[in-house]
């Protein structure tokens, strides 16, 4: 009888430990999901951009389109020159189109083109982009690394500020 009591007690202890561990795993998973989907986390990140040996940084805009772009990172794109004003590449994913659509741009803006691509604007020529744009980030400096007619390979990464 003592043997059966010992087995019963051991079974209850193991079941309790298992239940506690499952609760912790569920709490951890819920917290990770909240972190991934929380808009304010964008405030702690910046966009790191590598062009050749040059490392640049851009400030993310706080919008759903920027959140969607962050989920694609890190990503390396071959960007082509377009009209002597921007480097452009198509994206494999469609990003949110609900935020601040505009048809004009500023130098240094990194924007999602509603036709399905990413543009880095380096020269203002006062043209309008009829399909529309949503700004996802703004370069702090270094737009000159995008100038020129050559295609360039550009790596985009989300990093914590002050890294």
PDB file of C-alpha atoms in Angstrom:
ATOM      1  CA  UNK A   1       0.000   0.000   0.000  1.00  0.00           C
ATOM      2  CA  UNK A   2       2.871   2.374   0.806  1.00  0.00           C
ATOM      3  CA  UNK A   3       4.248   1.732  -2.660  1.00  0.00           C
ATOM      4  CA  UNK A   4       0.962   2.848  -4.268  1.00  0.00           C
ATOM      5  CA  UNK A   5       0.802   5.964  -2.064  1.00  0.00           C
ATOM      6  CA  UNK A   6       4.331   6.888  -3.136  1.00  0.00           C
ATOM      7  CA  UNK A   7       3.430   6.423  -6.805  1.00  0.00           C
ATOM      8  CA  UNK A   8       0.264   8.486  -6.346  1.00  0.00           C
ATOM      9  CA  UNK A   9       2.108  11.323  -4.597  1.00  0.00           C
ATOM     10  CA  UNK A  10       4.874  11.283  -7.219  1.00  0.00           C
ATOM     11  CA  UNK A  11       2.265  11.405  -9.993  1.00  0.00           C
ATOM     12  CA  UNK A  12       0.530  14.385  -8.382  1.00  0.00           C
ATOM     13  CA  UNK A  13       3.838  16.239  -7.952  1.00  0.00           C
ATOM     14  CA  UNK A  14       4.832  15.614 -11.577  1.00  0.00           C
ATOM     15  CA  UNK A  15       1.398  16.703 -12.812  1.00  0.00           C
ATOM     16  CA  UNK A  16       1.684  19.935 -10.801  1.00  0.00           C
ATOM     17  CA  UNK A  17       5.154  20.669 -12.177  1.00  0.00           C
ATOM     18  CA  UNK A  18       3.957  20.003 -15.731  1.00  0.00           C
ATOM     19  CA  UNK A  19       0.925  22.301 -15.299  1.00  0.00           C
ATOM     20  CA  UNK A  20       3.108  25.114 -13.932  1.00  0.00           C
ATOM     21  CA  UNK A  21       5.578  24.740 -16.791  1.00  0.00           C
ATOM     22  CA  UNK A  22       2.776  24.866 -19.371  1.00  0.00           C
ATOM     23  CA  UNK A  23       1.401  28.058 -17.816  1.00  0.00           C
ATOM     24  CA  UNK A  24       4.855  29.676 -17.977  1.00  0.00           C
ATOM     25  CA  UNK A  25       5.298  28.658 -21.628  1.00  0.00           C
ATOM     26  CA  UNK A  26       1.871  30.090 -22.509  1.00  0.00           C
ATOM     27  CA  UNK A  27       2.687  33.347 -20.659  1.00  0.00           C
ATOM     28  CA  UNK A  28       6.046  33.599 -22.474  1.00  0.00           C
ATOM     29  CA  UNK A  29       4.426  32.971 -25.861  1.00  0.00           C
ATOM     30  CA  UNK A  30       1.685  35.532 -25.169  1.00  0.00           C
ATOM     31  CA  UNK A  31       4.301  38.118 -24.148  1.00  0.00           C
ATOM     32  CA  UNK A  32       6.384  37.472 -27.297  1.00  0.00           C
ATOM     33  CA  UNK A  33       3.271  37.894 -29.450  1.00  0.00           C
ATOM     34  CA  UNK A  34       2.394  41.167 -27.712  1.00  0.00           C
ATOM     35  CA  UNK A  35       5.928  42.454 -28.282  1.00  0.00           C
ATOM     36  CA  UNK A  36       5.826  41.511 -31.979  1.00  0.00           C
ATOM     37  CA  UNK A  37       2.468  43.192 -32.568  1.00  0.00           C
ATOM     38  CA  UNK A  38       2.756  46.241 -30.323  1.00  0.00           C
ATOM     39  CA  UNK A  39       3.079  49.467 -32.313  1.00  0.00           C
ATOM     40  CA  UNK A  40       5.058  51.317 -29.585  1.00  0.00           C
ATOM     41  CA  UNK A  41       8.015  48.935 -30.020  1.00  0.00           C
ATOM     42  CA  UNK A  42       8.773  50.797 -33.247  1.00  0.00           C
ATOM     43  CA  UNK A  43       9.827  53.734 -31.066  1.00  0.00           C
ATOM     44  CA  UNK A  44      12.774  51.694 -29.760  1.00  0.00           C
ATOM     45  CA  UNK A  45      13.988  50.653 -33.226  1.00  0.00           C
ATOM     46  CA  UNK A  46      15.799  52.305 -36.083  1.00  0.00           C
ATOM     47  CA  UNK A  47      16.445  51.172 -39.629  1.00  0.00           C
ATOM     48  CA  UNK A  48      20.056  50.188 -40.312  1.00  0.00           C
ATOM     49  CA  UNK A  49      20.914  50.427 -44.003  1.00  0.00           C
ATOM     50  CA  UNK A  50      24.113  49.025 -45.492  1.00  0.00           C
ATOM     51  CA  UNK A  51      25.190  50.234 -48.935  1.00  0.00           C
ATOM     52  CA  UNK A  52      28.551  48.686 -49.810  1.00  0.00           C
ATOM     53  CA  UNK A  53      30.836  49.483 -46.857  1.00  0.00           C
ATOM     54  CA  UNK A  54      28.657  52.390 -45.716  1.00  0.00           C
ATOM     55  CA  UNK A  55      26.257  52.054 -42.793  1.00  0.00           C
ATOM     56  CA  UNK A  56      23.376  54.521 -42.566  1.00  0.00           C
ATOM     57  CA  UNK A  57      20.467  54.901 -40.182  1.00  0.00           C
ATOM     58  CA  UNK A  58      16.886  56.002 -40.671  1.00  0.00           C
ATOM     59  CA  UNK A  59      14.135  56.818 -38.215  1.00  0.00           C
ATOM     60  CA  UNK A  60      11.023  54.649 -38.577  1.00  0.00           C
ATOM     61  CA  UNK A  61       7.637  56.321 -38.917  1.00  0.00           C
ATOM     62  CA  UNK A  62       5.019  55.042 -36.505  1.00  0.00           C
ATOM     63  CA  UNK A  63       2.506  53.403 -38.830  1.00  0.00           C
ATOM     64  CA  UNK A  64       1.169  49.981 -39.840  1.00  0.00           C
ATOM     65  CA  UNK A  65       3.110  50.013 -43.112  1.00  0.00           C
ATOM     66  CA  UNK A  66       6.394  50.438 -41.226  1.00  0.00           C
ATOM     67  CA  UNK A  67       5.345  47.625 -38.864  1.00  0.00           C
ATOM     68  CA  UNK A  68       4.735  45.348 -41.854  1.00  0.00           C
ATOM     69  CA  UNK A  69       8.112  46.288 -43.353  1.00  0.00           C
ATOM     70  CA  UNK A  70       9.899  45.493 -40.072  1.00  0.00           C
ATOM     71  CA  UNK A  71       8.464  41.968 -40.209  1.00  0.00           C
ATOM     72  CA  UNK A  72      10.311  41.439 -43.533  1.00  0.00           C
ATOM     73  CA  UNK A  73      13.685  42.398 -42.056  1.00  0.00           C
ATOM     74  CA  UNK A  74      16.502  41.685 -42.461  1.00  0.00           C
ATOM     75  CA  UNK A  75      16.273  41.898 -46.235  1.00  0.00           C
ATOM     76  CA  UNK A  76      18.788  42.610 -48.987  1.00  0.00           C
ATOM     77  CA  UNK A  77      17.462  44.203 -52.171  1.00  0.00           C
ATOM     78  CA  UNK A  78      19.014  44.948 -55.539  1.00  0.00           C
ATOM     79  CA  UNK A  79      17.828  48.507 -56.111  1.00  0.00           C
ATOM     80  CA  UNK A  80      17.616  50.167 -59.523  1.00  0.00           C
ATOM     81  CA  UNK A  81      17.806  53.851 -60.278  1.00  0.00           C
ATOM     82  CA  UNK A  82      14.571  55.469 -61.362  1.00  0.00           C
ATOM     83  CA  UNK A  83      14.480  58.886 -63.035  1.00  0.00           C
ATOM     84  CA  UNK A  84      17.616  60.147 -61.274  1.00  0.00           C
ATOM     85  CA  UNK A  85      15.624  60.708 -58.072  1.00  0.00           C
ATOM     86  CA  UNK A  86      15.275  57.345 -56.319  1.00  0.00           C
ATOM     87  CA  UNK A  87      16.484  53.802 -55.934  1.00  0.00           C
ATOM     88  CA  UNK A  88      13.677  51.297 -56.255  1.00  0.00           C
ATOM     89  CA  UNK A  89      13.067  47.585 -55.731  1.00  0.00           C
ATOM     90  CA  UNK A  90       9.949  45.471 -55.731  1.00  0.00           C
ATOM     91  CA  UNK A  91       8.984  43.636 -52.539  1.00  0.00           C
ATOM     92  CA  UNK A  92       7.824  40.041 -52.289  1.00  0.00           C
ATOM     93  CA  UNK A  93       5.117  40.927 -49.738  1.00  0.00           C
ATOM     94  CA  UNK A  94       2.242  43.402 -49.848  1.00  0.00           C
ATOM     95  CA  UNK A  95       2.373  45.923 -46.996  1.00  0.00           C
ATOM     96  CA  UNK A  96      -0.496  47.766 -45.334  1.00  0.00           C
ATOM     97  CA  UNK A  97      -1.964  50.567 -47.456  1.00  0.00           C
ATOM     98  CA  UNK A  98      -4.000  52.257 -44.709  1.00  0.00           C
ATOM     99  CA  UNK A  99      -1.609  54.972 -43.510  1.00  0.00           C
ATOM    100  CA  UNK A 100      -0.989  58.478 -44.802  1.00  0.00           C
ATOM    101  CA  UNK A 101      -1.002  57.918 -48.552  1.00  0.00           C
ATOM    102  CA  UNK A 102       0.581  60.798 -50.446  1.00  0.00           C
ATOM    103  CA  UNK A 103       1.794  61.508 -53.966  1.00  0.00           C
ATOM    104  CA  UNK A 104       4.837  63.652 -53.149  1.00  0.00           C
ATOM    105  CA  UNK A 105       8.130  62.849 -51.430  1.00  0.00           C
ATOM    106  CA  UNK A 106      11.052  64.469 -49.650  1.00  0.00           C
ATOM    107  CA  UNK A 107      14.756  63.747 -50.063  1.00  0.00           C
ATOM    108  CA  UNK A 108      15.836  61.007 -47.696  1.00  0.00           C
ATOM    109  CA  UNK A 109      12.419  59.379 -47.412  1.00  0.00           C
ATOM    110  CA  UNK A 110      12.119  55.628 -47.589  1.00  0.00           C
ATOM    111  CA  UNK A 111       8.641  54.856 -48.812  1.00  0.00           C
ATOM    112  CA  UNK A 112       6.397  51.995 -49.777  1.00  0.00           C
ATOM    113  CA  UNK A 113       5.133  52.504 -53.319  1.00  0.00           C
ATOM    114  CA  UNK A 114       1.531  51.284 -53.447  1.00  0.00           C
ATOM    115  CA  UNK A 115       2.316  49.331 -56.598  1.00  0.00           C
ATOM    116  CA  UNK A 116       4.340  46.954 -54.417  1.00  0.00           C
ATOM    117  CA  UNK A 117       7.861  48.279 -53.992  1.00  0.00           C
ATOM    118  CA  UNK A 118      10.314  50.165 -51.830  1.00  0.00           C
ATOM    119  CA  UNK A 119      11.813  53.508 -52.858  1.00  0.00           C
ATOM    120  CA  UNK A 120      14.668  55.500 -51.325  1.00  0.00           C
ATOM    121  CA  UNK A 121      14.397  59.106 -52.535  1.00  0.00           C
ATOM    122  CA  UNK A 122      17.644  61.055 -52.927  1.00  0.00           C
ATOM    123  CA  UNK A 123      16.753  63.913 -55.304  1.00  0.00           C
ATOM    124  CA  UNK A 124      13.640  66.077 -55.223  1.00  0.00           C
ATOM    125  CA  UNK A 125      12.432  66.848 -58.742  1.00  0.00           C
ATOM    126  CA  UNK A 126       8.929  68.038 -57.756  1.00  0.00           C
ATOM    127  CA  UNK A 127       7.260  65.145 -59.534  1.00  0.00           C
ATOM    128  CA  UNK A 128       4.219  63.335 -58.199  1.00  0.00           C
ATOM    129  CA  UNK A 129       3.882  59.614 -57.714  1.00  0.00           C
ATOM    130  CA  UNK A 130       0.391  58.864 -59.009  1.00  0.00           C
ATOM    131  CA  UNK A 131       0.111  55.357 -57.522  1.00  0.00           C
ATOM    132  CA  UNK A 132       0.810  56.808 -54.078  1.00  0.00           C
ATOM    133  CA  UNK A 133       3.422  56.419 -51.355  1.00  0.00           C
ATOM    134  CA  UNK A 134       3.488  55.741 -47.637  1.00  0.00           C
ATOM    135  CA  UNK A 135       6.609  56.886 -45.815  1.00  0.00           C
ATOM    136  CA  UNK A 136       8.053  54.166 -43.587  1.00  0.00           C
ATOM    137  CA  UNK A 137      11.344  55.810 -42.567  1.00  0.00           C
ATOM    138  CA  UNK A 138      13.501  58.896 -43.045  1.00  0.00           C
ATOM    139  CA  UNK A 139      17.274  58.825 -43.553  1.00  0.00           C
ATOM    140  CA  UNK A 140      19.258  60.770 -40.976  1.00  0.00           C
ATOM    141  CA  UNK A 141      22.025  61.344 -43.536  1.00  0.00           C
ATOM    142  CA  UNK A 142      23.798  59.540 -46.377  1.00  0.00           C
ATOM    143  CA  UNK A 143      21.348  59.965 -49.246  1.00  0.00           C
ATOM    144  CA  UNK A 144      24.377  60.562 -51.497  1.00  0.00           C
ATOM    145  CA  UNK A 145      25.156  56.813 -51.368  1.00  0.00           C
ATOM    146  CA  UNK A 146      22.024  56.199 -53.433  1.00  0.00           C
ATOM    147  CA  UNK A 147      22.897  58.664 -56.219  1.00  0.00           C
ATOM    148  CA  UNK A 148      23.981  57.428 -59.615  1.00  0.00           C
ATOM    149  CA  UNK A 149      22.564  55.279 -62.364  1.00  0.00           C
ATOM    150  CA  UNK A 150      24.137  51.991 -61.210  1.00  0.00           C
ATOM    151  CA  UNK A 151      22.106  49.293 -59.501  1.00  0.00           C
ATOM    152  CA  UNK A 152      23.129  48.831 -55.877  1.00  0.00           C
ATOM    153  CA  UNK A 153      22.697  46.082 -53.311  1.00  0.00           C
ATOM    154  CA  UNK A 154      21.170  47.438 -50.107  1.00  0.00           C
ATOM    155  CA  UNK A 155      20.687  45.586 -46.822  1.00  0.00           C
ATOM    156  CA  UNK A 156      17.914  46.755 -44.475  1.00  0.00           C
ATOM    157  CA  UNK A 157      17.810  45.695 -40.807  1.00  0.00           C
ATOM    158  CA  UNK A 158      15.832  46.750 -37.749  1.00  0.00           C
ATOM    159  CA  UNK A 159      18.130  47.447 -34.796  1.00  0.00           C
ATOM    160  CA  UNK A 160      17.644  48.937 -31.376  1.00  0.00           C
ATOM    161  CA  UNK A 161      18.400  52.642 -31.149  1.00  0.00           C
ATOM    162  CA  UNK A 162      21.932  53.493 -30.010  1.00  0.00           C
ATOM    163  CA  UNK A 163      23.424  50.290 -31.440  1.00  0.00           C
TER     164      UNK A 163
END
